[in-house]
C-alpha atoms as a printed R data frame, in Angstrom:
    type eleno elety resid chain resno       x       y       z
1   ATOM     1    CA   UNK     A     1  -8.888  65.021  -8.234
2   ATOM     2    CA   UNK     A     2  -8.215  67.624  -5.257
3   ATOM     3    CA   UNK     A     3 -10.030  71.015  -6.028
4   ATOM     4    CA   UNK     A     4  -7.377  74.218  -7.108
5   ATOM     5    CA   UNK     A     5  -8.686  75.922  -3.813
6   ATOM     6    CA   UNK     A     6  -8.803  75.278  -0.152
7   ATOM     7    CA   UNK     A     7 -11.684  76.265   1.611
8   ATOM     8    CA   UNK     A     8 -10.365  78.773   4.783
9   ATOM     9    CA   UNK     A     9 -11.753  79.074   8.428
10  ATOM    10    CA   UNK     A    10 -11.663  82.978   8.348
11  ATOM    11    CA   UNK     A    11 -11.629  82.640  12.157
12  ATOM    12    CA   UNK     A    12  -8.877  79.843  12.962
13  ATOM    13    CA   UNK     A    13  -6.850  79.251  10.078
14  ATOM    14    CA   UNK     A    14  -3.512  80.755   8.841
15  ATOM    15    CA   UNK     A    15  -3.543  82.607   5.348
16  ATOM    16    CA   UNK     A    16  -2.272  85.234   3.458
17  ATOM    17    CA   UNK     A    17  -3.949  88.089   2.001
18  ATOM    18    CA   UNK     A    18  -0.790  89.646   0.755
19  ATOM    19    CA   UNK     A    19   2.657  90.113   0.004
20  ATOM    20    CA   UNK     A    20   4.423  93.271  -1.011
21  ATOM    21    CA   UNK     A    21   6.302  93.881  -3.171
22  ATOM    22    CA   UNK     A    22   5.549  91.743  -6.465
23  ATOM    23    CA   UNK     A    23   8.978  93.113  -8.168
24  ATOM    24    CA   UNK     A    24  12.415  93.083  -6.743
25  ATOM    25    CA   UNK     A    25  15.974  94.059  -8.230
26  ATOM    26    CA   UNK     A    26  18.245  91.408  -9.043
27  ATOM    27    CA   UNK     A    27  21.206  90.462  -6.920
28  ATOM    28    CA   UNK     A    28  19.974  92.548  -4.253
29  ATOM    29    CA   UNK     A    29  18.481  91.993  -1.130
30  ATOM    30    CA   UNK     A    30  14.592  92.794  -0.554
31  ATOM    31    CA   UNK     A    31  12.177  93.133   2.413
32  ATOM    32    CA   UNK     A    32   8.761  91.380   1.890
33  ATOM    33    CA   UNK     A    33   6.122  92.414   3.829
34  ATOM    34    CA   UNK     A    34   3.322  89.527   4.399
35  ATOM    35    CA   UNK     A    35  -0.300  90.339   5.879
36  ATOM    36    CA   UNK     A    36  -2.633  88.003   6.669
37  ATOM    37    CA   UNK     A    37  -4.799  85.948   9.587
38  ATOM    38    CA   UNK     A    38  -3.225  84.003  12.322
39  ATOM    39    CA   UNK     A    39   0.320  84.013  11.635
40  ATOM    40    CA   UNK     A    40   1.927  82.019  14.013
41  ATOM    41    CA   UNK     A    41   5.537  82.689  15.038
42  ATOM    42    CA   UNK     A    42   6.835  79.508  13.520
43  ATOM    43    CA   UNK     A    43   5.831  80.557  10.030
44  ATOM    44    CA   UNK     A    44   9.220  80.948   7.879
45  ATOM    45    CA   UNK     A    45   9.589  82.488   4.308
46  ATOM    46    CA   UNK     A    46  11.738  81.234   1.194
47  ATOM    47    CA   UNK     A    47  12.663  83.117  -1.937
48  ATOM    48    CA   UNK     A    48  13.348  80.221  -4.955
49  ATOM    49    CA   UNK     A    49  13.952  77.795  -2.000
50  ATOM    50    CA   UNK     A    50  16.324  79.756   0.160
51  ATOM    51    CA   UNK     A    51  15.028  80.654   3.670
52  ATOM    52    CA   UNK     A    52  14.459  84.280   4.238
53  ATOM    53    CA   UNK     A    53  15.333  85.876   7.380
54  ATOM    54    CA   UNK     A    54  12.562  87.232   9.868
55  ATOM    55    CA   UNK     A    55  13.179  91.150  10.526
56  ATOM    56    CA   UNK     A    56  10.893  93.869  11.757
57  ATOM    57    CA   UNK     A    57   7.625  93.387  12.221
58  ATOM    58    CA   UNK     A    58   6.383  90.047  13.475
59  ATOM    59    CA   UNK     A    59   2.669  89.806  14.528
60  ATOM    60    CA   UNK     A    60  -0.429  87.549  14.189
61  ATOM    61    CA   UNK     A    61  -1.472  89.946  11.060
62  ATOM    62    CA   UNK     A    62   1.805  91.353   9.784
63  ATOM    63    CA   UNK     A    63   5.501  89.471   9.311
64  ATOM    64    CA   UNK     A    64   8.266  90.568   7.596
65  ATOM    65    CA   UNK     A    65  11.172  88.749   6.063
66  ATOM    66    CA   UNK     A    66  14.552  89.699   4.456
67  ATOM    67    CA   UNK     A    67  15.445  87.798   1.477
68  ATOM    68    CA   UNK     A    68  18.473  87.622  -0.805
69  ATOM    69    CA   UNK     A    69  17.389  88.203  -4.572
70  ATOM    70    CA   UNK     A    70  19.024  86.051  -7.274
71  ATOM    71    CA   UNK     A    71  19.547  87.065 -10.961
72  ATOM    72    CA   UNK     A    72  16.978  85.708 -12.684
73  ATOM    73    CA   UNK     A    73  13.682  86.789 -14.586
74  ATOM    74    CA   UNK     A    74  10.977  85.687 -11.587
75  ATOM    75    CA   UNK     A    75  11.309  83.724  -8.352
76  ATOM    76    CA   UNK     A    76   8.516  82.268  -6.031
77  ATOM    77    CA   UNK     A    77   8.353  83.977  -2.638
78  ATOM    78    CA   UNK     A    78   6.444  80.912  -0.524
79  ATOM    79    CA   UNK     A    79   5.587  81.405   3.715
80  ATOM    80    CA   UNK     A    80   5.693  77.877   4.906
81  ATOM    81    CA   UNK     A    81   4.177  76.231   8.317
82  ATOM    82    CA   UNK     A    82   6.854  74.643  10.468
83  ATOM    83    CA   UNK     A    83   5.725  71.424   8.824
84  ATOM    84    CA   UNK     A    84   7.212  72.484   5.774
85  ATOM    85    CA   UNK     A    85   3.418  73.013   3.779
86  ATOM    86    CA   UNK     A    86   2.954  76.113   1.972
87  ATOM    87    CA   UNK     A    87   0.352  78.935   3.441
88  ATOM    88    CA   UNK     A    88  -2.823  79.785   1.910
89  ATOM    89    CA   UNK     A    89  -2.008  82.650  -0.150
90  ATOM    90    CA   UNK     A    90   1.334  81.347  -1.390
91  ATOM    91    CA   UNK     A    91   3.321  81.284  -3.493
92  ATOM    92    CA   UNK     A    92   3.359  84.386  -5.431
93  ATOM    93    CA   UNK     A    93   6.110  84.796  -8.361
94  ATOM    94    CA   UNK     A    94   8.335  88.164  -7.851
95  ATOM    95    CA   UNK     A    95   9.533  89.481 -10.918
96  ATOM    96    CA   UNK     A    96  12.701  90.270 -11.157
97  ATOM    97    CA   UNK     A    97  14.029  94.043 -12.504
98  ATOM    98    CA   UNK     A    98  17.795  94.568 -13.527
99  ATOM    99    CA   UNK     A    99  19.658  97.883 -14.670
100 ATOM   100    CA   UNK     A   100  21.524  96.694 -17.801
101 ATOM   101    CA   UNK     A   101  23.105  99.968 -18.653
102 ATOM   102    CA   UNK     A   102  23.031 103.527 -18.332
103 ATOM   103    CA   UNK     A   103  24.144 106.159 -20.873
104 ATOM   104    CA   UNK     A   104  26.056 108.657 -20.745
105 ATOM   105    CA   UNK     A   105  28.198 107.873 -17.688
106 ATOM   106    CA   UNK     A   106  29.662 111.586 -17.315
107 ATOM   107    CA   UNK     A   107  28.221 115.036 -17.785
108 ATOM   108    CA   UNK     A   108  29.477 118.408 -17.315
109 ATOM   109    CA   UNK     A   109  28.839 120.874 -14.609
110 ATOM   110    CA   UNK     A   110  25.806 123.013 -15.184
111 ATOM   111    CA   UNK     A   111  24.736 121.551 -18.667
112 ATOM   112    CA   UNK     A   112  21.354 119.475 -18.440
113 ATOM   113    CA   UNK     A   113  22.378 115.580 -19.908
114 ATOM   114    CA   UNK     A   114  19.687 113.256 -21.250
115 ATOM   115    CA   UNK     A   115  20.372 109.950 -19.421
116 ATOM   116    CA   UNK     A   116  18.932 106.809 -20.427
117 ATOM   117    CA   UNK     A   117  18.697 103.869 -18.165
118 ATOM   118    CA   UNK     A   118  17.962 100.307 -19.852
119 ATOM   119    CA   UNK     A   119  16.930  97.064 -18.536
120 ATOM   120    CA   UNK     A   120  14.718  94.307 -17.691
121 ATOM   121    CA   UNK     A   121  11.419  94.438 -15.834
122 ATOM   122    CA   UNK     A   122  11.863  98.006 -14.780
123 ATOM   123    CA   UNK     A   123   8.655  99.186 -12.627
124 ATOM   124    CA   UNK     A   124   6.710 101.663 -13.500
125 ATOM   125    CA   UNK     A   125   8.066 103.647 -10.306
126 ATOM   126    CA   UNK     A   126  11.753 103.075 -11.360
127 ATOM   127    CA   UNK     A   127  13.660 106.352 -10.304
128 ATOM   128    CA   UNK     A   128  17.270 107.806 -10.902
129 ATOM   129    CA   UNK     A   129  19.523 110.595  -8.700
130 ATOM   130    CA   UNK     A   130  22.574 111.666  -9.305
131 ATOM   131    CA   UNK     A   131  24.909 113.227  -6.444
132 ATOM   132    CA   UNK     A   132  24.826 117.163  -6.851
133 ATOM   133    CA   UNK     A   133  22.238 117.535  -9.379
134 ATOM   134    CA   UNK     A   134  18.940 118.091 -10.392
135 ATOM   135    CA   UNK     A   135  17.140 115.853 -11.876
136 ATOM   136    CA   UNK     A   136  13.640 115.872 -13.596
137 ATOM   137    CA   UNK     A   137  10.749 113.578 -13.522
138 ATOM   138    CA   UNK     A   138  11.574 110.280 -15.714
139 ATOM   139    CA   UNK     A   139   9.793 110.333 -18.939
140 ATOM   140    CA   UNK     A   140   9.249 107.513 -21.674
141 ATOM   141    CA   UNK     A   141   9.158 104.849 -18.868
142 ATOM   142    CA   UNK     A   142   8.846 101.436 -19.735
143 ATOM   143    CA   UNK     A   143   9.737  97.987 -18.410
144 ATOM   144    CA   UNK     A   144  13.150  97.943 -20.606
145 ATOM   145    CA   UNK     A   145  14.035 101.987 -20.548
146 ATOM   146    CA   UNK     A   146  13.566 105.385 -18.891
147 ATOM   147    CA   UNK     A   147  15.168 108.765 -19.581
148 ATOM   148    CA   UNK     A   148  15.619 111.441 -17.149
149 ATOM   149    CA   UNK     A   149  17.083 114.836 -17.568
150 ATOM   150    CA   UNK     A   150  19.823 115.844 -15.084
151 ATOM   151    CA   UNK     A   151  21.661 119.169 -14.327
152 ATOM   152    CA   UNK     A   152  24.855 118.515 -12.848
153 ATOM   153    CA   UNK     A   153  25.704 121.278 -10.160
154 ATOM   154    CA   UNK     A   154  29.142 121.142  -8.642
């Protein structure tokens, strides 16, 4: 039986130390940043087995990939070598967040309105903005909803 870990030569081997973000929005595109050591130009990334486009920073210690995010609860992000083997440090599971409802959909001018955003796997950093309005910081933020007060200014 093989061990559940691999010994990595920190001076020579290719390995991943971090992948960000670890949460993405369903049915969107997301830029993933991979940090590691000795990351060759031949690396490629997949999100749920779909190849991502290399984009932005491409160095031996940092690479970026633009990936299409499917509408699922979670997906696997994998950095692979040109011989199709996963690089040490991946795969990682990426949680998918999705907004399912915003209520109400309208508001009167200069009148504060409580807006509730509901969804699935909403990160604690979820924000809401309304054109030509002043909005407070979100309150009651959970993985399923957030509430915010906005005052439309015409």
